[in-house]
PDB file of C-alpha atoms in Angstrom:
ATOM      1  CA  UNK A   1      -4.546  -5.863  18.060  1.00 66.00           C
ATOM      2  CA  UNK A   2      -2.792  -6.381  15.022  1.00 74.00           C
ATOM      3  CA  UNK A   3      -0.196  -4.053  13.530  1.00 86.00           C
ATOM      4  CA  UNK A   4       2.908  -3.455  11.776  1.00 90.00           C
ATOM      5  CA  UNK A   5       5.811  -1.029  14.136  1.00 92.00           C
ATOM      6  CA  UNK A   6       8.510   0.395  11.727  1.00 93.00           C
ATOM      7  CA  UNK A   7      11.641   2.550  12.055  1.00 86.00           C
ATOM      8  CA  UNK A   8      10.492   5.869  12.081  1.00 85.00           C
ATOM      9  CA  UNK A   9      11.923   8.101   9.240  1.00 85.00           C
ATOM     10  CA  UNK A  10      13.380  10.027   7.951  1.00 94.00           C
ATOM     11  CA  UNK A  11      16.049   8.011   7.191  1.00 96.00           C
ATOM     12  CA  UNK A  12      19.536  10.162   5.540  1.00 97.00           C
ATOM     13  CA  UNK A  13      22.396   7.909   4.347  1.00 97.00           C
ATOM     14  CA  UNK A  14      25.212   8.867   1.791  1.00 97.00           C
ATOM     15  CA  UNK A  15      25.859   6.492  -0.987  1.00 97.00           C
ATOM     16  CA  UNK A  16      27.075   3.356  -0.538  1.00 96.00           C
ATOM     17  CA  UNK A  17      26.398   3.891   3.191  1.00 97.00           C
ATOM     18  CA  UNK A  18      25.002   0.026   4.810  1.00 97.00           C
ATOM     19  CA  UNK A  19      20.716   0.580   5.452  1.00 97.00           C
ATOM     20  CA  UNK A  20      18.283  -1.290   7.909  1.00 97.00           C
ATOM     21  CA  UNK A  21      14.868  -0.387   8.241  1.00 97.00           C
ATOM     22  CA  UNK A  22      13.441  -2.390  11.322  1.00 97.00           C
ATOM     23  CA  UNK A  23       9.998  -3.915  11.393  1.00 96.00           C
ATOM     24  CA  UNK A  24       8.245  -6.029  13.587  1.00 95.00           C
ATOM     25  CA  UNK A  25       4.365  -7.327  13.405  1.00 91.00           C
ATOM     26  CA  UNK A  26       2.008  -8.583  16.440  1.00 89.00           C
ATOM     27  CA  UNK A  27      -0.198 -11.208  14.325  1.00 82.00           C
ATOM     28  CA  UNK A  28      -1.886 -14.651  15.305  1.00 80.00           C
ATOM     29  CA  UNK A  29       0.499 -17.500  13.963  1.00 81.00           C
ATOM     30  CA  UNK A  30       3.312 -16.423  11.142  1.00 82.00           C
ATOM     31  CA  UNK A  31       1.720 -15.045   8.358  1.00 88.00           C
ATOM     32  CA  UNK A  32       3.384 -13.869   5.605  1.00 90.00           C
ATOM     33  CA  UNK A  33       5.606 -10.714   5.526  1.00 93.00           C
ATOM     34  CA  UNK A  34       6.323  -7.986   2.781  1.00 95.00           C
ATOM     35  CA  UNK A  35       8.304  -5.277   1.762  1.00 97.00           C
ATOM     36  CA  UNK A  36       6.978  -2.634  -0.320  1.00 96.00           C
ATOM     37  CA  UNK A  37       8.273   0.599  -1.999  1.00 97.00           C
ATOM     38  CA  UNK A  38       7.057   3.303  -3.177  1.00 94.00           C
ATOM     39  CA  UNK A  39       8.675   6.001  -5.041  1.00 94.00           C
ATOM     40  CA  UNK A  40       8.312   9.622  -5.531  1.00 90.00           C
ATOM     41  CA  UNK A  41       4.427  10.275  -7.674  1.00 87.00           C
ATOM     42  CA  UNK A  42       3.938   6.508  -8.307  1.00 89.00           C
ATOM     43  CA  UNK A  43       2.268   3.763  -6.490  1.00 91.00           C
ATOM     44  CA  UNK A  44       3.244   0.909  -3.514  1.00 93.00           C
ATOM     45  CA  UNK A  45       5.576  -2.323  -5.702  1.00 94.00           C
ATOM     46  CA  UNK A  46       6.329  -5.093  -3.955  1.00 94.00           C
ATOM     47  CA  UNK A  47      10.271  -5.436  -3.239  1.00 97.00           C
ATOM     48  CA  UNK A  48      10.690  -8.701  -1.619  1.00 96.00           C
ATOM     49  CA  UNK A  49       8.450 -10.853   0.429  1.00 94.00           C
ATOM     50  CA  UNK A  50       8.913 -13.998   3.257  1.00 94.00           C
ATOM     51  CA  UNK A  51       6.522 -16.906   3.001  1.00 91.00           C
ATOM     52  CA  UNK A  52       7.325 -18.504   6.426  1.00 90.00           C
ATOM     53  CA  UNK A  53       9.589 -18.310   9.400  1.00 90.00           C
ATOM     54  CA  UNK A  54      13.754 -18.270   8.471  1.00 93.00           C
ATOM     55  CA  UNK A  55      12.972 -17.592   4.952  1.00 94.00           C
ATOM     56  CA  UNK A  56      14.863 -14.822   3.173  1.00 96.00           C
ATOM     57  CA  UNK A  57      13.148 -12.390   0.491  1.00 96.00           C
ATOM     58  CA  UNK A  58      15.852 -10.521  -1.741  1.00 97.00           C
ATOM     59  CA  UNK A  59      15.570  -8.247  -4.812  1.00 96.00           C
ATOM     60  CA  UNK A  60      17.386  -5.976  -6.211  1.00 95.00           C
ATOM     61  CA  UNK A  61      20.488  -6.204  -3.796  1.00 97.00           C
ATOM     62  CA  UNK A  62      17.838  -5.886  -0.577  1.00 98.00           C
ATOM     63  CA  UNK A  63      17.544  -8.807   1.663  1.00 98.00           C
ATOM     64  CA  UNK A  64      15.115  -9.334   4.815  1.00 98.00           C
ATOM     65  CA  UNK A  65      14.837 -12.322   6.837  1.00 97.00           C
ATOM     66  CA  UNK A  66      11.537 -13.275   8.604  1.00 95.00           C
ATOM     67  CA  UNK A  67      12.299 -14.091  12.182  1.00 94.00           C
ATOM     68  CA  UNK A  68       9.804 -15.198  13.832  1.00 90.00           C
ATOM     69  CA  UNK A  69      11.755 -15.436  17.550  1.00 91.00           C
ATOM     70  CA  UNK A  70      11.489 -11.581  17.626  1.00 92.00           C
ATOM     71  CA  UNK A  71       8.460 -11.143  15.076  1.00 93.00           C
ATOM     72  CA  UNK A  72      10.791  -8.979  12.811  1.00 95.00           C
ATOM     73  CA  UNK A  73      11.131  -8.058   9.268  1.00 96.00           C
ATOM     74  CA  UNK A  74      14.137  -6.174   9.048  1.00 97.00           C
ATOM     75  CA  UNK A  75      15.167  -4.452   5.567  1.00 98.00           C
ATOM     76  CA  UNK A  76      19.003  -3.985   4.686  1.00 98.00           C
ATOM     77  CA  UNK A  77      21.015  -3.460   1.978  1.00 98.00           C
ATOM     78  CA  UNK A  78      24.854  -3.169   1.624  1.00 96.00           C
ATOM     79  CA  UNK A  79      25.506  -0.255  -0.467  1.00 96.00           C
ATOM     80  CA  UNK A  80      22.752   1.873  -1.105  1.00 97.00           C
ATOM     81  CA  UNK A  81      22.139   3.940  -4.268  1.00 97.00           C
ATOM     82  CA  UNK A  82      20.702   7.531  -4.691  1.00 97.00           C
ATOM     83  CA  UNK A  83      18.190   5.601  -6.993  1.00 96.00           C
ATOM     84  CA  UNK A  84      16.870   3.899  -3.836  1.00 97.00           C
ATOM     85  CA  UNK A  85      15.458   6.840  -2.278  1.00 97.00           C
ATOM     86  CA  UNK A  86      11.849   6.452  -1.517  1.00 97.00           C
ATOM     87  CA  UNK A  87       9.231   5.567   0.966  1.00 95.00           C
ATOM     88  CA  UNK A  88       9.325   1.735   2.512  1.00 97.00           C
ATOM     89  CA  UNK A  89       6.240  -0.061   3.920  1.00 96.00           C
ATOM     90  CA  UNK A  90       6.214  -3.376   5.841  1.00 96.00           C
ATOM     91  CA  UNK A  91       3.115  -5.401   5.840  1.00 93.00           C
ATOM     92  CA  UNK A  92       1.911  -8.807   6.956  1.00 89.00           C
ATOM     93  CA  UNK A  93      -0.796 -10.746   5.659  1.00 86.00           C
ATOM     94  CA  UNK A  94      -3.825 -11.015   7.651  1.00 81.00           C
ATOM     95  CA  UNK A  95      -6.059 -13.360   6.038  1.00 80.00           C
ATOM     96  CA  UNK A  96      -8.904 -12.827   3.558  1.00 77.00           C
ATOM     97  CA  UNK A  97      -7.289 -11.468   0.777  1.00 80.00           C
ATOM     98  CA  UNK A  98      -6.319  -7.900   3.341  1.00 85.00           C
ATOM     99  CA  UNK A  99      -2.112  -6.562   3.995  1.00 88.00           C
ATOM    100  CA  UNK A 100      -1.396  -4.479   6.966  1.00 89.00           C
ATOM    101  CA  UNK A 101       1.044  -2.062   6.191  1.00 91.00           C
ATOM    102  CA  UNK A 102       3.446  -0.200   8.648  1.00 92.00           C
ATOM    103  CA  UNK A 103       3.758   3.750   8.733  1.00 91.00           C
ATOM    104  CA  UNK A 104       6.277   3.963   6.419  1.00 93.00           C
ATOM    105  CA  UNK A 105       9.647   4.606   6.366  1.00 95.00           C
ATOM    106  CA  UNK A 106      11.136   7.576   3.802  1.00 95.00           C
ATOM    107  CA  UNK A 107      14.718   7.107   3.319  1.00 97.00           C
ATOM    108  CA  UNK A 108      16.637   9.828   1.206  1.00 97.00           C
ATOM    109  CA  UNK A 109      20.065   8.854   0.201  1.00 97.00           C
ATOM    110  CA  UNK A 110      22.279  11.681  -0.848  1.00 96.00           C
ATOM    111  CA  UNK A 111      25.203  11.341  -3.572  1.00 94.00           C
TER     112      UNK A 111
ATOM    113  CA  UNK B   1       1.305  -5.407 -19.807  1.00 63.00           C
ATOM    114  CA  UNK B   2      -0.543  -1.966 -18.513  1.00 81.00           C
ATOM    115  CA  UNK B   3      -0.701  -1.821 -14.539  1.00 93.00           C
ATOM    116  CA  UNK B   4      -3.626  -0.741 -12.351  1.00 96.00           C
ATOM    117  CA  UNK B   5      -4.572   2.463 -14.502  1.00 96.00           C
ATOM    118  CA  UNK B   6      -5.975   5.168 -12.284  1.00 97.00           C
ATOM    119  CA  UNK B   7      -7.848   8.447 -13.225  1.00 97.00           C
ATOM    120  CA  UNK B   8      -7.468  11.488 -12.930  1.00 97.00           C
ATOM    121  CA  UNK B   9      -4.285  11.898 -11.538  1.00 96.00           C
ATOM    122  CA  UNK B  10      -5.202  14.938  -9.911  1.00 97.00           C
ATOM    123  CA  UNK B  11      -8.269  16.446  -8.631  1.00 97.00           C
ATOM    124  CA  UNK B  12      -9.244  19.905  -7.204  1.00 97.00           C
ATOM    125  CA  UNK B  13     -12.158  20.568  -6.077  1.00 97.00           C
ATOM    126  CA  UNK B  14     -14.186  22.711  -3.935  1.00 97.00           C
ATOM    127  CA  UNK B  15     -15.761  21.695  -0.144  1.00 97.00           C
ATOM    128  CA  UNK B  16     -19.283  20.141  -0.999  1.00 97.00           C
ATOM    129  CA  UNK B  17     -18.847  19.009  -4.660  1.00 97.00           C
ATOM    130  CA  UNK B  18     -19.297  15.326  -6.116  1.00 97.00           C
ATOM    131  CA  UNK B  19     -15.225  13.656  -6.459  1.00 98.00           C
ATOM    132  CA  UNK B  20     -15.339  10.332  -8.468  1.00 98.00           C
ATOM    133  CA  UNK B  21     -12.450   8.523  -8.958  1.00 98.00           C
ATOM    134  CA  UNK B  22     -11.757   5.515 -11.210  1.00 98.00           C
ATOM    135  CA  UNK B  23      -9.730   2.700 -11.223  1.00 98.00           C
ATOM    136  CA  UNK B  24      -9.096   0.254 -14.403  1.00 98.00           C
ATOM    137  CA  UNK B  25      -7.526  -3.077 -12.234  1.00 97.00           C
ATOM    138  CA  UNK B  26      -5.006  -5.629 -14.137  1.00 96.00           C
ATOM    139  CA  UNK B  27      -6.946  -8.176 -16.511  1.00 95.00           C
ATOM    140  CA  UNK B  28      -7.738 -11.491 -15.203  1.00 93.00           C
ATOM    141  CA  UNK B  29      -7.297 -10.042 -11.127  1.00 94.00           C
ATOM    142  CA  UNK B  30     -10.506 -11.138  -9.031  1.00 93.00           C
ATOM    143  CA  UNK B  31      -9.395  -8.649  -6.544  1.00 94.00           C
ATOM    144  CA  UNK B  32      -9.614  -4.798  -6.136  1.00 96.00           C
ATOM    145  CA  UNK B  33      -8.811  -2.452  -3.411  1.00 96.00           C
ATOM    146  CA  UNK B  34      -9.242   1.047  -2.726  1.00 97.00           C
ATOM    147  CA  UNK B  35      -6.354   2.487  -0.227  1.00 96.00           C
ATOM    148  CA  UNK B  36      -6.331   5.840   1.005  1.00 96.00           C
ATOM    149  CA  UNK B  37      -2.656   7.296   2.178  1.00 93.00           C
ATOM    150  CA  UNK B  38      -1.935  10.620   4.307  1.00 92.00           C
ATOM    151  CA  UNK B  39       0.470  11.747   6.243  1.00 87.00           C
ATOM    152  CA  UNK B  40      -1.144  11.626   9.708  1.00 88.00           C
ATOM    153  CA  UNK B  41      -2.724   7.726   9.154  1.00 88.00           C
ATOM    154  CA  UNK B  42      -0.307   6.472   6.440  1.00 88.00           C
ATOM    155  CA  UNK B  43      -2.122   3.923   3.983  1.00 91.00           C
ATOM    156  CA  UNK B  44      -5.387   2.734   4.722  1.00 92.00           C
ATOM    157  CA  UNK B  45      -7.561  -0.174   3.266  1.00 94.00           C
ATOM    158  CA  UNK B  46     -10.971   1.228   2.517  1.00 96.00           C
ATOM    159  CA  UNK B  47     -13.238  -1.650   0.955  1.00 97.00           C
ATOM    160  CA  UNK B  48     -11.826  -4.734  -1.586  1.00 95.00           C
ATOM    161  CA  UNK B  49     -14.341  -6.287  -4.144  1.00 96.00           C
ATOM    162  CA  UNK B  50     -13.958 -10.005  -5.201  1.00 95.00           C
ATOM    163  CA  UNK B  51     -15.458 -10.718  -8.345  1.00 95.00           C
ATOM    164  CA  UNK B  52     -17.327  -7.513  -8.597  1.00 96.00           C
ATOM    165  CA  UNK B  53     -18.917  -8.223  -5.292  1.00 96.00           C
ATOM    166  CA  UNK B  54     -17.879  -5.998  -2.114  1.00 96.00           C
ATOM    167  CA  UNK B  55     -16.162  -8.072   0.555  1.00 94.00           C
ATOM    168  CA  UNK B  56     -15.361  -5.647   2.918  1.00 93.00           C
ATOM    169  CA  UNK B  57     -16.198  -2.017   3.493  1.00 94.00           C
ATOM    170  CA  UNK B  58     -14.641  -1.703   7.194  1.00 92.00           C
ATOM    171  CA  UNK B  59     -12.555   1.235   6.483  1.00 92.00           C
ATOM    172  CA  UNK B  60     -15.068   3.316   4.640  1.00 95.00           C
ATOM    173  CA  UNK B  61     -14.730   6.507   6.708  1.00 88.00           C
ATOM    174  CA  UNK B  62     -18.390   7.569   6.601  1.00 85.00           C
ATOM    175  CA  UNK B  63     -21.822   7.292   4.542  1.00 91.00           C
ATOM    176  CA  UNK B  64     -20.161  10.140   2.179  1.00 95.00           C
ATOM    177  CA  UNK B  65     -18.212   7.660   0.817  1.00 97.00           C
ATOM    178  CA  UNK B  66     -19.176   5.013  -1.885  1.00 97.00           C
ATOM    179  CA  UNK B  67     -17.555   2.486  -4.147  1.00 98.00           C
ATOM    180  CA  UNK B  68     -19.018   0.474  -7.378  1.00 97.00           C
ATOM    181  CA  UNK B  69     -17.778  -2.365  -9.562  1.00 98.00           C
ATOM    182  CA  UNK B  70     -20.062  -2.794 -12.196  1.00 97.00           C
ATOM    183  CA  UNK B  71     -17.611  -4.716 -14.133  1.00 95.00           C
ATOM    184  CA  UNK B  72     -14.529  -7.142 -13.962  1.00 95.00           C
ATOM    185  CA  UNK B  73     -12.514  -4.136 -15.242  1.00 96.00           C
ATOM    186  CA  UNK B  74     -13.795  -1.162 -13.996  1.00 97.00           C
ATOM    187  CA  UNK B  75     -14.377   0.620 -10.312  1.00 98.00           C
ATOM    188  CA  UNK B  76     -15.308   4.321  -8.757  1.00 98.00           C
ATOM    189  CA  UNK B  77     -14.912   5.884  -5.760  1.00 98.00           C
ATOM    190  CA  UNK B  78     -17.165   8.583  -5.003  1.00 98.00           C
ATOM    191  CA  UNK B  79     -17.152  10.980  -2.513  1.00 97.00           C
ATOM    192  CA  UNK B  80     -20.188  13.422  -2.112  1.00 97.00           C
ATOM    193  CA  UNK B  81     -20.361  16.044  -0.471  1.00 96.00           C
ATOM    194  CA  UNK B  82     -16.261  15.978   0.058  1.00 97.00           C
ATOM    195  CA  UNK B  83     -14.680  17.749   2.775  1.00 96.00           C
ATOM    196  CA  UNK B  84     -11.097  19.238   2.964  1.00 97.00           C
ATOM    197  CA  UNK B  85     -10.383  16.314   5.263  1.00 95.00           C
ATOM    198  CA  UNK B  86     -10.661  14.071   2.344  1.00 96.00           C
ATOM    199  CA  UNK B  87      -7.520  15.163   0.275  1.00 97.00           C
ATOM    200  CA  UNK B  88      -5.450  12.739   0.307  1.00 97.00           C
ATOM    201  CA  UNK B  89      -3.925  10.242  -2.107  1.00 95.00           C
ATOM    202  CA  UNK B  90      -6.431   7.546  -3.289  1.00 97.00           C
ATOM    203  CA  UNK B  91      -5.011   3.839  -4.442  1.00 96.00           C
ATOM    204  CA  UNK B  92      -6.225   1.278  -6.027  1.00 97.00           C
ATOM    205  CA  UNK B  93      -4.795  -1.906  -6.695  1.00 96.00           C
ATOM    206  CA  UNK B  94      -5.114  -5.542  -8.154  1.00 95.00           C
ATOM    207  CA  UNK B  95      -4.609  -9.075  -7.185  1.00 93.00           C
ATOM    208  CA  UNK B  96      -5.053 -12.272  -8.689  1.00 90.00           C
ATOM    209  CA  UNK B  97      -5.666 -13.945  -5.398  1.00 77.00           C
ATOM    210  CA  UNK B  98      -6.659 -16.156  -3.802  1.00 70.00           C
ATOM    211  CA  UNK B  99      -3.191 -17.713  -2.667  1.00 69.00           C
ATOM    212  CA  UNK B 100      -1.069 -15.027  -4.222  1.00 70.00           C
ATOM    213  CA  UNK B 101      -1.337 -12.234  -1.921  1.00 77.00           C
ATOM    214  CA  UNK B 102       0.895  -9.372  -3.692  1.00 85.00           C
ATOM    215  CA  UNK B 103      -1.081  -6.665  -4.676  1.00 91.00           C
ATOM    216  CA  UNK B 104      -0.498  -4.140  -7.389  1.00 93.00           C
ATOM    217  CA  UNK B 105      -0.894  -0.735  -7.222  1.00 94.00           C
ATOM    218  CA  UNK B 106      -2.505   2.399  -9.715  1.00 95.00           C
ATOM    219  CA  UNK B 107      -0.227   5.433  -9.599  1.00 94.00           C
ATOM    220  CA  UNK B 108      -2.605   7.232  -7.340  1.00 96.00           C
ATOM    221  CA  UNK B 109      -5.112   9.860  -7.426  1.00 97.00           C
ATOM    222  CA  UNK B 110      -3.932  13.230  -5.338  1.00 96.00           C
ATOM    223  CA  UNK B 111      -7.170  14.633  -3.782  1.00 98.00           C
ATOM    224  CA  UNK B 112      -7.560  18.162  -2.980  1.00 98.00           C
ATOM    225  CA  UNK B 113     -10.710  19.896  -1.437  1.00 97.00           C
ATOM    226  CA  UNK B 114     -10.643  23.457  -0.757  1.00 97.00           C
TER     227      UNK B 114
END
């Protein structure tokens, strides 16, 4: 069926230390692909989000680019921040209105 | 602009009791989902309204679980009786749909049954 594989966490980088988060979908055609964060005691914001195959979401110095070749979403960013400690979800859009999100990835970056 | 306002933020509560939980979605969204997150299933879609109307109640775990929309700006989740298996965090969240899919989530409610 459907779904949404991600890197299994925990994830523990120093600052300014390079991240990916890898995440690939099994879905019907190429439906559209999100990142979402979530931060300690508040809810799921979108980061960045892919429309359709080679396109590249970025926001706030985080980039993924939907490939569809090896169904993957991969999240990265150059130089990561305490501040960007938190929990990452993948997701894909199925179709009537509905996201499937991945597991989640918590990544904990220490100073 | 307020976000998806959720209340309470926490709830403790006792194996058999009556949990409602409310949800206050963004003005002018059509959409609302409920979302239920733990550790061993990670986030799960539980019903959506459109327009007030349920659209899909697929993931409602069992008949002890309920949701309403009487209103374009309110919604509850009810549980009754709860179980400890229920605790949980409980989201809701907002979209304007239909072609923009990002949805936009309610701090949460923490659920715990004793």
């Amino acid at each position: 069926g459907n779904s949404v594989t991600q890197m299994e966490g925990p994830v523990t980088l120093s600052e300014e230390a390079f991240l990916t988060i890898n995440c690939t979908y099994t879905a019907t055609g190429y439906p559209s692909l999100f990142w979402y964060v979530q931060y300690p005691g508040e809810g799921l914001q979108l980061l960045l989000k892919a429309t359709k195959a080679d396109d590249k979401g970025s926001n706030k110095g985080f980039e993924a680019t939907y490939r569809k070749e090896t169904t993957s979403f991969h999240l990265e960013k150059g130089s990561v921040q305490v501040s960007d400690s938190a929990v990452y979800f993948c997701a894909y859009y199925q179709g009537a209105q509905k996201l499937v999100f991945g597991q989640g990835t918590r990544l904990t970056i220490n100073p | 602009d307020a976000g998806v306002i959720q209340s309470p933020r926490h709830e403790v509560t006792e194996m058999g009791q009556e949990v409602t939980l409310r949800c206050k979605p963004i003005s002018g969204h059509d959409y609302l989902f409920w979302y239920r997150q733990t550790m061993m299933r990670g986030l799960e879609l539980l019903i959506y309204f459109n327009n007030n109307v349920p659209i899909d109640d697929s993931g409602m775990p069992e008949d002890r679980f309920s949701a309403k929309m009487p209103n374009a700006s309110f919604s509850t989740l009810k549980i009754q009786p709860s179980e400890p298996r229920d605790s949980a965090v409980y989201f809701c969240a907002s979209s304007s749909g239909p072609n923009d899919y990002e949805q936009y989530f309610g701090p949460g409610t923490r659920l715990t049954v004793t």
